[in-house]
Amino acid sequence: MKTKTFTAIALGVAAVALSAPPAQAQYFKGETVKLIVGFGPGGTDTIARFLSQHLEKHIPGNPKVIVQNMPGAATMKAMNFITHKARPDGKTIGFNPFQVAAQLAGQPGMRFKYQDLIYIAGLQGGPGMVLARHDLAPGGVKSASDLFKAKGLKYAGRNPIHGSDVNAMITLDLLGVKYDYVSGFRNVPSIKTSIQAAETHFTGFSMGSWFKNLKPTMADKGIIVGLYHLDVMDTKGNFSPDPRYKIPSFQQVYKKVHGKAPSGPTWDAFKFYTSVTFGGGMRIFAPPKTNAEAVRDLRIGFKNAATDPEVLKRMGDAIGQVMKYIPVDAGEKQLKELANVDPKIAKFWKDRIASFQKQ
Amino acid sequence: MFDAFLQGFTLVFQWPTIGVIVLGVAIGAWLGAVPGLGGIIGLSILIPFTFEMDPVPAFALLLAMVSVTATSDTIASVLLGVPGTAASQATILDGHPLAMKGEASRAFGAAFTVSAFGGVFGAFILAVSIPLVLPIILAFNAPEIFMLGVLGLSMVGSLTGGSVLKGLAIGCFGVVLSTVGTGDTVPIPRFNLGTDYLIDSLPFLPVVLGIFAIPELMELALKDTSISRVPKDQAKGGGILRGIKDAWVHKWLAVRCAALGSYIGILPGLGAAIVDWLAYGHAVQSAKDRSRFGQGDIRGVIGPEAANNATQGGALIPAVAFGIPGGVGVAILLSALMIQGLRPGPEMLTKDAHVTFSMVWTIVVANLLVAGVLMFWSRQVARVAFLPGHLIVPGVLFFVFMGSWLGGASLGDWVSVIFFGILGYLMKRSGWSRPPLVLGLILGDIMENKFNIAWRVHDGWGWLDRPIVLIIIALIVLTIYLSARGIISTRRQGAIEQGEGRERNPLVSLMVTAPLLAFFVWAPIESAEWPRSIRQFPATFALPGLAFVLLIVISEMRAVRGAVIEHAGLGAAWREAREKALLKRGVMFFAYLIAMVLAMLVIGQKLALPIFMYLYLRRWGEYSRRLSGAYALAGYAVLVVFYEHTLHLFWFQALLPEWVIEVAPKGFPTWLF
């Protein structure tokens, strides 16, 4: 019996070695893969739960895939766990947003560097966007330049390392909008209520939240307007607007306001941030030194699940946006860039985030 | 609208929906009854199964399961003095004393009746007041929610039992503890003692289970008694029917508390965790004769139980209609429903109103069903109260430790549960009321968050003149006045050495006071360097905490001197205090627990817990090998079947299980260890 199993494994390995699809992959057969999400419900958790059902079909060996929440410290708790405590057998992997700002700022409590983990897959989120209350300026806010007419603007945000805030606030700074940063909101609903109650005035959100939650409940009623969305960067580093949004892109707005393309140290830092994150989205990491067979099968599973047309069709409905699969080579290239960050850019981010913390 | 109302009704009574509701009720009833489990854990188990289901049965399964946990959680609260879930913490204050008097059945009868009523009433009150929901949510901004937190804290006065100073000090302690971990505004970990365990926050479950469950279990173990101190044949007036009658007599209290519950449930952030305390406070304050509260007053059960079920409906409507969930449970529910294709938004009240009403009906049906079933069974369940305590202790300890482990899946959880167990025991034995700590812990977190937002939005104190804030301030003043009056009148009636926070033992009390004093000195020093937004709040509560503790020290030193004079010497006084608090056997009890944790580091949880159960039954209960062995085996089976294969827990990576995984051949069932 044992020899038979062994032969089966050997055959399986041989089949892979011959680069055939691993029809008899055994590594994950009968196992459970846990996706560790560093937040409570909503957002990342919803994406992970949605994907988990499809991963079961696509990871060779068809393991059970479950989501476990380990909320805390802006995913640091979950990712510290993945780095230092999770067994490197591929059965426990992290499914979280890519908190590059935390790493650049040297976040206290962060006990890992992304480049030390094993990249499994990435999911590029739709570009973030900035929205504001419609009644901030006389006659209503129609475009971002109307914000210059308003005084005492309050930006509702989470914390200075949160992707949506990083993207939104640096572009607002580039445009030259003046505002107070009200941090500490914990989730989309709390920001939403605050803005709806006119307690705060504008914020940055992800594409999923916009299309799934904010647009139907607030924008379509004329309470808020979308000002601009961030341009999408492709794997070659070129920016372009995202056709899914019906609102202008940041660079289009910038050109209209300032008459030229953005430049300077803030712009360079933002460009670097975008090039290593593609604006945001999820990254799936396995612990350092994870079993090679497991890594291979997980990468296959995520790739096939995240590019399956059936999955993509349902994704838009379930999470409000279709996320784009980031292949292993592109993802690893970003990690290398992050590891070799220009010290000037690293210092810019460190100082920027420290300046918010003094407030 | 009425069509949709009826259509929702027919949707619910279609097959398989109604069958799924029954299943959800069964699962929810069990999860609610076991301390440390609850609706949120149920959601994580059930959500994967709903992926393959149609939307209406999927919603029905999840909703039915979640909404009944607030009914069945009464069982643990009443019988064990351990909150079954966060929603029934206040129930223990009077529910458990009733069980100790042999009147558990009566408490169940009243609790299940008003729970069913609260659940149905809450669902309907919301169905009718849908147009009011959004204006209410929008009227309660950060300053208002912060002030509601202060109002909740002012309830401490009605929860302090004997000493108000001690209640205030321990409330401050709870608030400062709530700030442990990373701040919301600036992601810097606070008071985390350099550990990853506390990097986010002090998990709630180990604290609550440690501080409430362990002292009650010790009571059974050390005094070798059953939960009911009155033997079965002498217990009088404890029937279910009497409880149902009680509910009828106090029907207006139930109505008021259910309304309170459904409207508080709407407010995001406050949710179910605080509603039961507010309802309890209301029950106390609205009563003419308060002397029985804390010693088994049925009104102390009716208030919170009517409120906590009503909250479920209250939290649901804003979630589906506006995408604003009232609490964590509803937020998970919402995200599961969204995967199923639900679009939260105004259409849920117009075009898709029948789906919303099918949810309302699900809550109604589930609440009625669970009340009926539990009522039917409660005679059997109540018998547990007359079992020998030693049979109960290891089983409940098992769930307490595993429930704590669900807090953060870390050794820190077990350290916390023992630490708060020791603290809770000392507090119980020396006149420190425990609920204010939990109240501070729950409210502190929300209050700090909202205070910071209010501060930034209104540039400081600019929010103090908002109308709703002023109304809440008036309510706070009224609450404090009523509590003060209540305390004074109770005091006139003479000291009662019974109930929460009433035992006097100054020498043992010093063992709580001294570390608390050290903590309140350390906290401001530790936080001195942090940015203002994350320093302000803990410092603001540590300083009054320090002042209260200093006043307590003065009064206690006086009491100690009195005791020393009375016993002619410190040694004799200490012996007396030790005897009264059963300290010697108490130390022994904790030695067992600590030994179990140490053994766990080597052999892992799946072996350490059953071995502990076996040894406890043999040594403390003096039961036969066969019974102890069967008990321990049952525990092992629950660990493997439920915690391993259903919950997929992260176990502690102990030496033995790690070694087994290392050397075992492929296919070996390593999950046995």
PDB file of N, CA, C and O in Angstrom, chain A residues 131 133 191-197 210 213-225, chain B residues 346:
ATOM      1  N   LEU A 131     -13.709  60.972  -3.624  1.00  0.00           N
ATOM      2  CA  LEU A 131     -15.061  61.497  -3.758  1.00  0.00           C
ATOM      3  C   LEU A 131     -15.266  62.601  -2.730  1.00  0.00           C
ATOM      4  O   LEU A 131     -14.529  62.708  -1.750  1.00  0.00           O
ATOM      5  N   ARG A 133     -18.458  65.434  -0.908  1.00  0.00           N
ATOM      6  CA  ARG A 133     -19.862  65.837  -0.831  1.00  0.00           C
ATOM      7  C   ARG A 133     -20.152  66.832  -1.952  1.00  0.00           C
ATOM      8  O   ARG A 133     -19.318  67.681  -2.277  1.00  0.00           O
ATOM      9  N   ILE A 191     -17.090  55.624   7.548  1.00  0.00           N
ATOM     10  CA  ILE A 191     -16.709  56.805   6.752  1.00  0.00           C
ATOM     11  C   ILE A 191     -17.920  57.313   5.982  1.00  0.00           C
ATOM     12  O   ILE A 191     -18.208  58.507   5.926  1.00  0.00           O
ATOM     13  N   LYS A 192     -18.639  56.348   5.438  1.00  0.00           N
ATOM     14  CA  LYS A 192     -19.818  56.666   4.646  1.00  0.00           C
ATOM     15  C   LYS A 192     -20.849  57.455   5.463  1.00  0.00           C
ATOM     16  O   LYS A 192     -21.346  58.491   5.032  1.00  0.00           O
ATOM     17  N   THR A 193     -21.134  56.958   6.681  1.00  0.00           N
ATOM     18  CA  THR A 193     -22.114  57.654   7.521  1.00  0.00           C
ATOM     19  C   THR A 193     -21.618  59.042   7.873  1.00  0.00           C
ATOM     20  O   THR A 193     -22.396  59.994   7.905  1.00  0.00           O
ATOM     21  N   SER A 194     -20.330  59.151   8.169  1.00  0.00           N
ATOM     22  CA  SER A 194     -19.783  60.440   8.569  1.00  0.00           C
ATOM     23  C   SER A 194     -19.923  61.458   7.443  1.00  0.00           C
ATOM     24  O   SER A 194     -20.297  62.607   7.675  1.00  0.00           O
ATOM     25  N   ILE A 195     -19.641  61.015   6.222  1.00  0.00           N
ATOM     26  CA  ILE A 195     -19.749  61.939   5.090  1.00  0.00           C
ATOM     27  C   ILE A 195     -21.217  62.250   4.802  1.00  0.00           C
ATOM     28  O   ILE A 195     -21.585  63.392   4.543  1.00  0.00           O
ATOM     29  N   GLN A 196     -22.056  61.244   4.912  1.00  0.00           N
ATOM     30  CA  GLN A 196     -23.485  61.476   4.653  1.00  0.00           C
ATOM     31  C   GLN A 196     -24.062  62.456   5.669  1.00  0.00           C
ATOM     32  O   GLN A 196     -24.941  63.247   5.358  1.00  0.00           O
ATOM     33  N   ALA A 197     -23.546  62.408   6.900  1.00  0.00           N
ATOM     34  CA  ALA A 197     -24.031  63.321   7.934  1.00  0.00           C
ATOM     35  C   ALA A 197     -23.339  64.677   7.855  1.00  0.00           C
ATOM     36  O   ALA A 197     -23.533  65.524   8.717  1.00  0.00           O
ATOM     37  N   TRP A 210     -16.739  51.749  -4.042  1.00  0.00           N
ATOM     38  CA  TRP A 210     -17.453  52.769  -4.824  1.00  0.00           C
ATOM     39  C   TRP A 210     -18.600  52.140  -5.594  1.00  0.00           C
ATOM     40  O   TRP A 210     -19.747  52.546  -5.471  1.00  0.00           O
ATOM     41  N   ASN A 213     -21.080  49.888  -3.043  1.00  0.00           N
ATOM     42  CA  ASN A 213     -21.732  50.449  -1.871  1.00  0.00           C
ATOM     43  C   ASN A 213     -22.062  51.941  -2.043  1.00  0.00           C
ATOM     44  O   ASN A 213     -23.201  52.357  -1.880  1.00  0.00           O
ATOM     45  N   LEU A 214     -21.045  52.749  -2.391  1.00  0.00           N
ATOM     46  CA  LEU A 214     -21.260  54.203  -2.349  1.00  0.00           C
ATOM     47  C   LEU A 214     -22.044  54.757  -3.517  1.00  0.00           C
ATOM     48  O   LEU A 214     -22.865  55.640  -3.356  1.00  0.00           O
ATOM     49  N   LYS A 215     -21.760  54.235  -4.687  1.00  0.00           N
ATOM     50  CA  LYS A 215     -22.453  54.768  -5.852  1.00  0.00           C
ATOM     51  C   LYS A 215     -23.965  54.550  -5.722  1.00  0.00           C
ATOM     52  O   LYS A 215     -24.721  55.520  -5.797  1.00  0.00           O
ATOM     53  N   PRO A 216     -24.420  53.308  -5.485  1.00  0.00           N
ATOM     54  CA  PRO A 216     -25.884  53.130  -5.410  1.00  0.00           C
ATOM     55  C   PRO A 216     -26.532  53.858  -4.243  1.00  0.00           C
ATOM     56  O   PRO A 216     -27.651  54.366  -4.376  1.00  0.00           O
ATOM     57  N   THR A 217     -25.860  53.916  -3.080  1.00  0.00           N
ATOM     58  CA  THR A 217     -26.569  54.491  -1.934  1.00  0.00           C
ATOM     59  C   THR A 217     -26.364  55.997  -1.788  1.00  0.00           C
ATOM     60  O   THR A 217     -27.155  56.652  -1.122  1.00  0.00           O
ATOM     61  N   MET A 218     -25.305  56.560  -2.353  1.00  0.00           N
ATOM     62  CA  MET A 218     -25.073  57.993  -2.140  1.00  0.00           C
ATOM     63  C   MET A 218     -24.865  58.805  -3.424  1.00  0.00           C
ATOM     64  O   MET A 218     -25.432  59.878  -3.578  1.00  0.00           O
ATOM     65  N   ALA A 219     -24.029  58.312  -4.347  1.00  0.00           N
ATOM     66  CA  ALA A 219     -23.727  59.119  -5.534  1.00  0.00           C
ATOM     67  C   ALA A 219     -24.947  59.238  -6.435  1.00  0.00           C
ATOM     68  O   ALA A 219     -25.262  60.326  -6.922  1.00  0.00           O
ATOM     69  N   ASP A 220     -25.669  58.129  -6.617  1.00  0.00           N
ATOM     70  CA  ASP A 220     -26.835  58.177  -7.484  1.00  0.00           C
ATOM     71  C   ASP A 220     -27.929  59.073  -6.926  1.00  0.00           C
ATOM     72  O   ASP A 220     -28.824  59.497  -7.649  1.00  0.00           O
ATOM     73  N   LYS A 221     -27.863  59.356  -5.630  1.00  0.00           N
ATOM     74  CA  LYS A 221     -28.848  60.262  -5.031  1.00  0.00           C
ATOM     75  C   LYS A 221     -28.352  61.708  -5.010  1.00  0.00           C
ATOM     76  O   LYS A 221     -29.022  62.574  -4.460  1.00  0.00           O
ATOM     77  N   GLY A 222     -27.154  61.924  -5.529  1.00  0.00           N
ATOM     78  CA  GLY A 222     -26.633  63.288  -5.600  1.00  0.00           C
ATOM     79  C   GLY A 222     -26.022  63.805  -4.313  1.00  0.00           C
ATOM     80  O   GLY A 222     -25.767  64.995  -4.176  1.00  0.00           O
ATOM     81  N   ILE A 223     -25.769  62.924  -3.341  1.00  0.00           N
ATOM     82  CA  ILE A 223     -25.153  63.384  -2.088  1.00  0.00           C
ATOM     83  C   ILE A 223     -23.646  63.588  -2.275  1.00  0.00           C
ATOM     84  O   ILE A 223     -23.070  64.538  -1.772  1.00  0.00           O
ATOM     85  N   ILE A 224     -23.035  62.668  -3.003  1.00  0.00           N
ATOM     86  CA  ILE A 224     -21.587  62.782  -3.227  1.00  0.00           C
ATOM     87  C   ILE A 224     -21.292  62.737  -4.719  1.00  0.00           C
ATOM     88  O   ILE A 224     -22.109  62.262  -5.508  1.00  0.00           O
ATOM     89  N   VAL A 225     -20.106  63.232  -5.078  1.00  0.00           N
ATOM     90  CA  VAL A 225     -19.647  63.092  -6.467  1.00  0.00           C
ATOM     91  C   VAL A 225     -18.263  62.464  -6.471  1.00  0.00           C
ATOM     92  O   VAL A 225     -17.460  62.693  -5.576  1.00  0.00           O
TER      93      VAL A 225
ATOM     94  N   PRO B 346     -31.294  51.326  -1.114  1.00  0.00           N
ATOM     95  CA  PRO B 346     -32.695  51.690  -0.942  1.00  0.00           C
ATOM     96  C   PRO B 346     -33.655  50.695  -1.605  1.00  0.00           C
ATOM     97  O   PRO B 346     -34.793  50.556  -1.161  1.00  0.00           O
TER      98      PRO B 346
END
